[in-house]
mmCIF file with all atom_site columns, C-alpha atoms in Angstrom:
data_model
loop_
_atom_site.group_PDB
_atom_site.id
_atom_site.type_symbol
_atom_site.label_atom_id
_atom_site.label_alt_id
_atom_site.label_comp_id
_atom_site.label_asym_id
_atom_site.label_entity_id
_atom_site.label_seq_id
_atom_site.pdbx_PDB_ins_code
_atom_site.Cartn_x
_atom_site.Cartn_y
_atom_site.Cartn_z
_atom_site.occupancy
_atom_site.B_iso_or_equiv
_atom_site.pdbx_formal_charge
_atom_site.auth_seq_id
_atom_site.auth_comp_id
_atom_site.auth_asym_id
_atom_site.auth_atom_id
_atom_site.pdbx_PDB_model_num
ATOM 1   C CA . UNK A 1 1   ? 0.000   0.000  0.000  1.00 0.00 ? 1   UNK A CA 1
ATOM 2   C CA . UNK A 1 2   ? 1.153   3.472  -0.667 1.00 0.00 ? 2   UNK A CA 1
ATOM 3   C CA . UNK A 1 3   ? 1.402   6.065  2.030  1.00 0.00 ? 3   UNK A CA 1
ATOM 4   C CA . UNK A 1 4   ? -1.569  8.003  0.656  1.00 0.00 ? 4   UNK A CA 1
ATOM 5   C CA . UNK A 1 5   ? -3.799  4.869  0.673  1.00 0.00 ? 5   UNK A CA 1
ATOM 6   C CA . UNK A 1 6   ? -2.720  4.159  4.248  1.00 0.00 ? 6   UNK A CA 1
ATOM 7   C CA . UNK A 1 7   ? -3.725  7.672  5.301  1.00 0.00 ? 7   UNK A CA 1
ATOM 8   C CA . UNK A 1 8   ? -7.131  7.372  3.623  1.00 0.00 ? 8   UNK A CA 1
ATOM 9   C CA . UNK A 1 9   ? -7.704  3.988  5.232  1.00 0.00 ? 9   UNK A CA 1
ATOM 10  C CA . UNK A 1 10  ? -6.797  5.373  8.662  1.00 0.00 ? 10  UNK A CA 1
ATOM 11  C CA . UNK A 1 11  ? -9.042  8.405  8.160  1.00 0.00 ? 11  UNK A CA 1
ATOM 12  C CA . UNK A 1 12  ? -11.935 6.095  7.247  1.00 0.00 ? 12  UNK A CA 1
ATOM 13  C CA . UNK A 1 13  ? -11.396 3.906  10.300 1.00 0.00 ? 13  UNK A CA 1
ATOM 14  C CA . UNK A 1 14  ? -11.293 6.957  12.554 1.00 0.00 ? 14  UNK A CA 1
ATOM 15  C CA . UNK A 1 15  ? -14.555 8.306  11.093 1.00 0.00 ? 15  UNK A CA 1
ATOM 16  C CA . UNK A 1 16  ? -16.268 5.002  11.756 1.00 0.00 ? 16  UNK A CA 1
ATOM 17  C CA . UNK A 1 17  ? -14.983 4.830  15.332 1.00 0.00 ? 17  UNK A CA 1
ATOM 18  C CA . UNK A 1 18  ? -15.970 8.392  16.147 1.00 0.00 ? 18  UNK A CA 1
ATOM 19  C CA . UNK A 1 19  ? -19.199 8.222  14.143 1.00 0.00 ? 19  UNK A CA 1
ATOM 20  C CA . UNK A 1 20  ? -18.344 11.364 12.242 1.00 0.00 ? 20  UNK A CA 1
ATOM 21  C CA . UNK A 1 21  ? -18.545 13.653 15.252 1.00 0.00 ? 21  UNK A CA 1
ATOM 22  C CA . UNK A 1 22  ? -15.754 15.330 17.123 1.00 0.00 ? 22  UNK A CA 1
ATOM 23  C CA . UNK A 1 23  ? -15.131 13.508 20.405 1.00 0.00 ? 23  UNK A CA 1
ATOM 24  C CA . UNK A 1 24  ? -15.533 15.600 23.546 1.00 0.00 ? 24  UNK A CA 1
ATOM 25  C CA . UNK A 1 25  ? -14.034 14.633 26.877 1.00 0.00 ? 25  UNK A CA 1
ATOM 26  C CA . UNK A 1 26  ? -16.560 14.580 29.689 1.00 0.00 ? 26  UNK A CA 1
ATOM 27  C CA . UNK A 1 27  ? -14.667 14.638 32.978 1.00 0.00 ? 27  UNK A CA 1
ATOM 28  C CA . UNK A 1 28  ? -17.753 13.908 35.128 1.00 0.00 ? 28  UNK A CA 1
ATOM 29  C CA . UNK A 1 29  ? -18.566 10.737 33.221 1.00 0.00 ? 29  UNK A CA 1
ATOM 30  C CA . UNK A 1 30  ? -14.938 9.640  33.298 1.00 0.00 ? 30  UNK A CA 1
ATOM 31  C CA . UNK A 1 31  ? -14.763 10.197 37.083 1.00 0.00 ? 31  UNK A CA 1
ATOM 32  C CA . UNK A 1 32  ? -17.883 8.071  37.605 1.00 0.00 ? 32  UNK A CA 1
ATOM 33  C CA . UNK A 1 33  ? -16.706 5.338  35.256 1.00 0.00 ? 33  UNK A CA 1
ATOM 34  C CA . UNK A 1 34  ? -13.152 5.187  36.656 1.00 0.00 ? 34  UNK A CA 1
ATOM 35  C CA . UNK A 1 35  ? -13.684 6.238  40.270 1.00 0.00 ? 35  UNK A CA 1
ATOM 36  C CA . UNK A 1 36  ? -10.952 3.987  41.711 1.00 0.00 ? 36  UNK A CA 1
ATOM 37  C CA . UNK A 1 37  ? -8.288  5.321  39.317 1.00 0.00 ? 37  UNK A CA 1
ATOM 38  C CA . UNK A 1 38  ? -9.436  8.887  39.971 1.00 0.00 ? 38  UNK A CA 1
ATOM 39  C CA . UNK A 1 39  ? -9.054  8.407  43.743 1.00 0.00 ? 39  UNK A CA 1
ATOM 40  C CA . UNK A 1 40  ? -5.562  6.978  43.209 1.00 0.00 ? 40  UNK A CA 1
ATOM 41  C CA . UNK A 1 41  ? -4.578  10.057 41.226 1.00 0.00 ? 41  UNK A CA 1
ATOM 42  C CA . UNK A 1 42  ? -5.943  12.347 43.926 1.00 0.00 ? 42  UNK A CA 1
ATOM 43  C CA . UNK A 1 43  ? -4.005  10.497 46.656 1.00 0.00 ? 43  UNK A CA 1
ATOM 44  C CA . UNK A 1 44  ? -0.764  10.729 44.656 1.00 0.00 ? 44  UNK A CA 1
ATOM 45  C CA . UNK A 1 45  ? -1.130  14.441 44.032 1.00 0.00 ? 45  UNK A CA 1
ATOM 46  C CA . UNK A 1 46  ? -1.922  15.133 47.691 1.00 0.00 ? 46  UNK A CA 1
ATOM 47  C CA . UNK A 1 47  ? 1.192   13.348 48.993 1.00 0.00 ? 47  UNK A CA 1
ATOM 48  C CA . UNK A 1 48  ? 4.144   15.718 49.423 1.00 0.00 ? 48  UNK A CA 1
ATOM 49  C CA . UNK A 1 49  ? 7.505   14.701 48.023 1.00 0.00 ? 49  UNK A CA 1
ATOM 50  C CA . UNK A 1 50  ? 9.142   13.135 51.064 1.00 0.00 ? 50  UNK A CA 1
ATOM 51  C CA . UNK A 1 51  ? 12.757  13.576 50.109 1.00 0.00 ? 51  UNK A CA 1
ATOM 52  C CA . UNK A 1 52  ? 12.658  16.965 48.438 1.00 0.00 ? 52  UNK A CA 1
ATOM 53  C CA . UNK A 1 53  ? 14.601  15.444 45.524 1.00 0.00 ? 53  UNK A CA 1
ATOM 54  C CA . UNK A 1 54  ? 13.421  14.848 42.030 1.00 0.00 ? 54  UNK A CA 1
ATOM 55  C CA . UNK A 1 55  ? 12.537  11.355 40.906 1.00 0.00 ? 55  UNK A CA 1
ATOM 56  C CA . UNK A 1 56  ? 15.638  11.146 38.714 1.00 0.00 ? 56  UNK A CA 1
ATOM 57  C CA . UNK A 1 57  ? 17.972  11.996 41.599 1.00 0.00 ? 57  UNK A CA 1
ATOM 58  C CA . UNK A 1 58  ? 16.280  9.380  43.820 1.00 0.00 ? 58  UNK A CA 1
ATOM 59  C CA . UNK A 1 59  ? 16.643  6.784  41.069 1.00 0.00 ? 59  UNK A CA 1
ATOM 60  C CA . UNK A 1 60  ? 20.338  7.568  40.593 1.00 0.00 ? 60  UNK A CA 1
ATOM 61  C CA . UNK A 1 61  ? 21.066  7.507  44.313 1.00 0.00 ? 61  UNK A CA 1
ATOM 62  C CA . UNK A 1 62  ? 19.309  4.176  44.744 1.00 0.00 ? 62  UNK A CA 1
ATOM 63  C CA . UNK A 1 63  ? 21.950  2.476  42.592 1.00 0.00 ? 63  UNK A CA 1
ATOM 64  C CA . UNK A 1 64  ? 25.143  1.448  44.387 1.00 0.00 ? 64  UNK A CA 1
ATOM 65  C CA . UNK A 1 65  ? 27.181  1.800  41.184 1.00 0.00 ? 65  UNK A CA 1
ATOM 66  C CA . UNK A 1 66  ? 25.936  5.359  40.772 1.00 0.00 ? 66  UNK A CA 1
ATOM 67  C CA . UNK A 1 67  ? 26.905  6.152  44.356 1.00 0.00 ? 67  UNK A CA 1
ATOM 68  C CA . UNK A 1 68  ? 30.375  4.752  43.742 1.00 0.00 ? 68  UNK A CA 1
ATOM 69  C CA . UNK A 1 69  ? 30.758  6.781  40.522 1.00 0.00 ? 69  UNK A CA 1
ATOM 70  C CA . UNK A 1 70  ? 29.686  9.988  42.280 1.00 0.00 ? 70  UNK A CA 1
ATOM 71  C CA . UNK A 1 71  ? 32.138  9.346  45.120 1.00 0.00 ? 71  UNK A CA 1
ATOM 72  C CA . UNK A 1 72  ? 34.953  8.719  42.622 1.00 0.00 ? 72  UNK A CA 1
ATOM 73  C CA . UNK A 1 73  ? 34.140  11.933 40.767 1.00 0.00 ? 73  UNK A CA 1
ATOM 74  C CA . UNK A 1 74  ? 34.189  13.934 44.009 1.00 0.00 ? 74  UNK A CA 1
ATOM 75  C CA . UNK A 1 75  ? 37.539  12.403 45.046 1.00 0.00 ? 75  UNK A CA 1
ATOM 76  C CA . UNK A 1 76  ? 39.036  13.102 41.602 1.00 0.00 ? 76  UNK A CA 1
ATOM 77  C CA . UNK A 1 77  ? 37.821  16.707 41.657 1.00 0.00 ? 77  UNK A CA 1
ATOM 78  C CA . UNK A 1 78  ? 39.266  17.255 45.127 1.00 0.00 ? 78  UNK A CA 1
ATOM 79  C CA . UNK A 1 79  ? 42.568  15.713 43.992 1.00 0.00 ? 79  UNK A CA 1
ATOM 80  C CA . UNK A 1 80  ? 42.790  18.075 41.054 1.00 0.00 ? 80  UNK A CA 1
ATOM 81  C CA . UNK A 1 81  ? 41.971  21.077 43.227 1.00 0.00 ? 81  UNK A CA 1
ATOM 82  C CA . UNK A 1 82  ? 44.461  20.120 45.930 1.00 0.00 ? 82  UNK A CA 1
ATOM 83  C CA . UNK A 1 83  ? 47.209  19.254 43.449 1.00 0.00 ? 83  UNK A CA 1
ATOM 84  C CA . UNK A 1 84  ? 46.828  22.654 41.837 1.00 0.00 ? 84  UNK A CA 1
ATOM 85  C CA . UNK A 1 85  ? 46.853  24.428 45.166 1.00 0.00 ? 85  UNK A CA 1
ATOM 86  C CA . UNK A 1 86  ? 49.531  22.526 47.101 1.00 0.00 ? 86  UNK A CA 1
ATOM 87  C CA . UNK A 1 87  ? 51.442  20.888 44.250 1.00 0.00 ? 87  UNK A CA 1
ATOM 88  C CA . UNK A 1 88  ? 55.008  21.625 43.325 1.00 0.00 ? 88  UNK A CA 1
ATOM 89  C CA . UNK A 1 89  ? 55.746  25.104 42.103 1.00 0.00 ? 89  UNK A CA 1
ATOM 90  C CA . UNK A 1 90  ? 57.368  25.865 38.790 1.00 0.00 ? 90  UNK A CA 1
ATOM 91  C CA . UNK A 1 91  ? 60.835  24.436 38.415 1.00 0.00 ? 91  UNK A CA 1
ATOM 92  C CA . UNK A 1 92  ? 63.126  27.408 38.256 1.00 0.00 ? 92  UNK A CA 1
ATOM 93  C CA . UNK A 1 93  ? 66.433  26.700 36.551 1.00 0.00 ? 93  UNK A CA 1
ATOM 94  C CA . UNK A 1 94  ? 69.656  27.608 38.318 1.00 0.00 ? 94  UNK A CA 1
ATOM 95  C CA . UNK A 1 95  ? 70.873  30.791 36.711 1.00 0.00 ? 95  UNK A CA 1
ATOM 96  C CA . UNK A 1 96  ? 74.543  31.502 36.203 1.00 0.00 ? 96  UNK A CA 1
ATOM 97  C CA . UNK A 1 97  ? 76.136  34.845 35.706 1.00 0.00 ? 97  UNK A CA 1
ATOM 98  C CA . UNK A 1 98  ? 76.711  35.394 31.992 1.00 0.00 ? 98  UNK A CA 1
ATOM 99  C CA . UNK A 1 99  ? 80.332  35.128 30.904 1.00 0.00 ? 99  UNK A CA 1
ATOM 100 C CA . UNK A 1 100 ? 81.295  38.007 28.611 1.00 0.00 ? 100 UNK A CA 1
ATOM 101 C CA . UNK A 1 101 ? 81.872  36.840 25.047 1.00 0.00 ? 101 UNK A CA 1
ATOM 102 C CA . UNK A 1 102 ? 80.413  33.372 25.698 1.00 0.00 ? 102 UNK A CA 1
ATOM 103 C CA . UNK A 1 103 ? 77.892  32.132 23.134 1.00 0.00 ? 103 UNK A CA 1
ATOM 104 C CA . UNK A 1 104 ? 76.031  28.979 24.068 1.00 0.00 ? 104 UNK A CA 1
ATOM 105 C CA . UNK A 1 105 ? 76.251  25.967 21.761 1.00 0.00 ? 105 UNK A CA 1
ATOM 106 C CA . UNK A 1 106 ? 72.494  26.052 21.322 1.00 0.00 ? 106 UNK A CA 1
ATOM 107 C CA . UNK A 1 107 ? 72.704  29.577 20.005 1.00 0.00 ? 107 UNK A CA 1
ATOM 108 C CA . UNK A 1 108 ? 75.697  28.740 17.833 1.00 0.00 ? 108 UNK A CA 1
ATOM 109 C CA . UNK A 1 109 ? 73.692  26.141 15.911 1.00 0.00 ? 109 UNK A CA 1
ATOM 110 C CA . UNK A 1 110 ? 70.526  28.218 15.611 1.00 0.00 ? 110 UNK A CA 1
ATOM 111 C CA . UNK A 1 111 ? 69.330  29.007 12.099 1.00 0.00 ? 111 UNK A CA 1
ATOM 112 C CA . UNK A 1 112 ? 70.246  32.669 12.497 1.00 0.00 ? 112 UNK A CA 1
ATOM 113 C CA . UNK A 1 113 ? 73.834  31.924 13.529 1.00 0.00 ? 113 UNK A CA 1
ATOM 114 C CA . UNK A 1 114 ? 74.301  29.231 10.890 1.00 0.00 ? 114 UNK A CA 1
ATOM 115 C CA . UNK A 1 115 ? 72.933  31.515 8.164  1.00 0.00 ? 115 UNK A CA 1
ATOM 116 C CA . UNK A 1 116 ? 75.249  34.308 9.288  1.00 0.00 ? 116 UNK A CA 1
ATOM 117 C CA . UNK A 1 117 ? 78.222  31.920 9.263  1.00 0.00 ? 117 UNK A CA 1
ATOM 118 C CA . UNK A 1 118 ? 77.360  30.765 5.748  1.00 0.00 ? 118 UNK A CA 1
ATOM 119 C CA . UNK A 1 119 ? 77.110  34.378 4.536  1.00 0.00 ? 119 UNK A CA 1
ATOM 120 C CA . UNK A 1 120 ? 80.481  35.203 6.149  1.00 0.00 ? 120 UNK A CA 1
ATOM 121 C CA . UNK A 1 121 ? 82.486  32.358 4.614  1.00 0.00 ? 121 UNK A CA 1
ATOM 122 C CA . UNK A 1 122 ? 80.343  29.815 2.843  1.00 0.00 ? 122 UNK A CA 1
ATOM 123 C CA . UNK A 1 123 ? 80.338  26.149 3.677  1.00 0.00 ? 123 UNK A CA 1
ATOM 124 C CA . UNK A 1 124 ? 83.806  26.297 5.278  1.00 0.00 ? 124 UNK A CA 1
ATOM 125 C CA . UNK A 1 125 ? 82.725  28.923 7.823  1.00 0.00 ? 125 UNK A CA 1
ATOM 126 C CA . UNK A 1 126 ? 79.511  26.942 8.460  1.00 0.00 ? 126 UNK A CA 1
ATOM 127 C CA . UNK A 1 127 ? 81.607  23.860 9.176  1.00 0.00 ? 127 UNK A CA 1
ATOM 128 C CA . UNK A 1 128 ? 83.883  25.827 11.543 1.00 0.00 ? 128 UNK A CA 1
ATOM 129 C CA . UNK A 1 129 ? 80.816  27.207 13.382 1.00 0.00 ? 129 UNK A CA 1
ATOM 130 C CA . UNK A 1 130 ? 79.499  23.679 13.943 1.00 0.00 ? 130 UNK A CA 1
ATOM 131 C CA . UNK A 1 131 ? 82.934  22.489 15.091 1.00 0.00 ? 131 UNK A CA 1
ATOM 132 C CA . UNK A 1 132 ? 83.165  25.332 17.669 1.00 0.00 ? 132 UNK A CA 1
ATOM 133 C CA . UNK A 1 133 ? 79.699  24.471 18.936 1.00 0.00 ? 133 UNK A CA 1
ATOM 134 C CA . UNK A 1 134 ? 80.684  20.814 19.228 1.00 0.00 ? 134 UNK A CA 1
ATOM 135 C CA . UNK A 1 135 ? 83.852  21.715 21.163 1.00 0.00 ? 135 UNK A CA 1
ATOM 136 C CA . UNK A 1 136 ? 81.894  23.804 23.677 1.00 0.00 ? 136 UNK A CA 1
ATOM 137 C CA . UNK A 1 137 ? 79.143  21.276 23.989 1.00 0.00 ? 137 UNK A CA 1
ATOM 138 C CA . UNK A 1 138 ? 81.453  18.328 24.407 1.00 0.00 ? 138 UNK A CA 1
ATOM 139 C CA . UNK A 1 139 ? 80.781  14.729 23.464 1.00 0.00 ? 139 UNK A CA 1
ATOM 140 C CA . UNK A 1 140 ? 77.056  14.900 24.373 1.00 0.00 ? 140 UNK A CA 1
ATOM 141 C CA . UNK A 1 141 ? 75.227  16.968 21.755 1.00 0.00 ? 141 UNK A CA 1
ATOM 142 C CA . UNK A 1 142 ? 71.789  15.765 22.957 1.00 0.00 ? 142 UNK A CA 1
ATOM 143 C CA . UNK A 1 143 ? 72.175  17.357 26.400 1.00 0.00 ? 143 UNK A CA 1
ATOM 144 C CA . UNK A 1 144 ? 71.125  20.894 25.513 1.00 0.00 ? 144 UNK A CA 1
ATOM 145 C CA . UNK A 1 145 ? 68.163  21.631 27.737 1.00 0.00 ? 145 UNK A CA 1
ATOM 146 C CA . UNK A 1 146 ? 64.892  22.947 26.414 1.00 0.00 ? 146 UNK A CA 1
ATOM 147 C CA . UNK A 1 147 ? 65.121  25.835 28.866 1.00 0.00 ? 147 UNK A CA 1
ATOM 148 C CA . UNK A 1 148 ? 68.472  26.849 27.374 1.00 0.00 ? 148 UNK A CA 1
ATOM 149 C CA . UNK A 1 149 ? 67.130  26.682 23.832 1.00 0.00 ? 149 UNK A CA 1
ATOM 150 C CA . UNK A 1 150 ? 64.050  28.687 24.773 1.00 0.00 ? 150 UNK A CA 1
ATOM 151 C CA . UNK A 1 151 ? 66.161  31.218 26.674 1.00 0.00 ? 151 UNK A CA 1
ATOM 152 C CA . UNK A 1 152 ? 68.411  31.673 23.630 1.00 0.00 ? 152 UNK A CA 1
ATOM 153 C CA . UNK A 1 153 ? 65.399  32.044 21.354 1.00 0.00 ? 153 UNK A CA 1
ATOM 154 C CA . UNK A 1 154 ? 63.897  34.640 23.685 1.00 0.00 ? 154 UNK A CA 1
ATOM 155 C CA . UNK A 1 155 ? 67.131  36.636 23.851 1.00 0.00 ? 155 UNK A CA 1
ATOM 156 C CA . UNK A 1 156 ? 67.501  36.448 20.053 1.00 0.00 ? 156 UNK A CA 1
ATOM 157 C CA . UNK A 1 157 ? 63.939  37.659 19.559 1.00 0.00 ? 157 UNK A CA 1
ATOM 158 C CA . UNK A 1 158 ? 64.470  40.372 22.127 1.00 0.00 ? 158 UNK A CA 1
ATOM 159 C CA . UNK A 1 159 ? 67.480  41.746 20.194 1.00 0.00 ? 159 UNK A CA 1
ATOM 160 C CA . UNK A 1 160 ? 65.944  41.513 16.738 1.00 0.00 ? 160 UNK A CA 1
#
């Protein structure tokens, strides 16, 4: 059947059931016919909500798993708050007095310094720049700290 035929069939069935008139709700007749149900509704509406909580909250709190999840969420929130408040402060690096004329190895191998070395003397000067940086750094080129790199970047940006 097509959708239009279904609608016509339903409309016809409704007309037969209603006898062609618009149904009107008569509360008095319904109360007389369903007096027990009506009294039940009246008793329910007259009873105050004992707990003061909504039905959904009562349903959630009646479940032991829900209680456990709420307790875990409260503990986690308190942990985050306390860790932020009493946790370790920022790690401040030990600062040394700058040595005049000293250029850190991190700065020596920055793009700015390497470009300047290449412009000064080509690939030979670039190679010498890297060798000087390696001599200052020593046999551990991976030990340049992020703080040192960031400090050198900040001082470079501050000058330029």
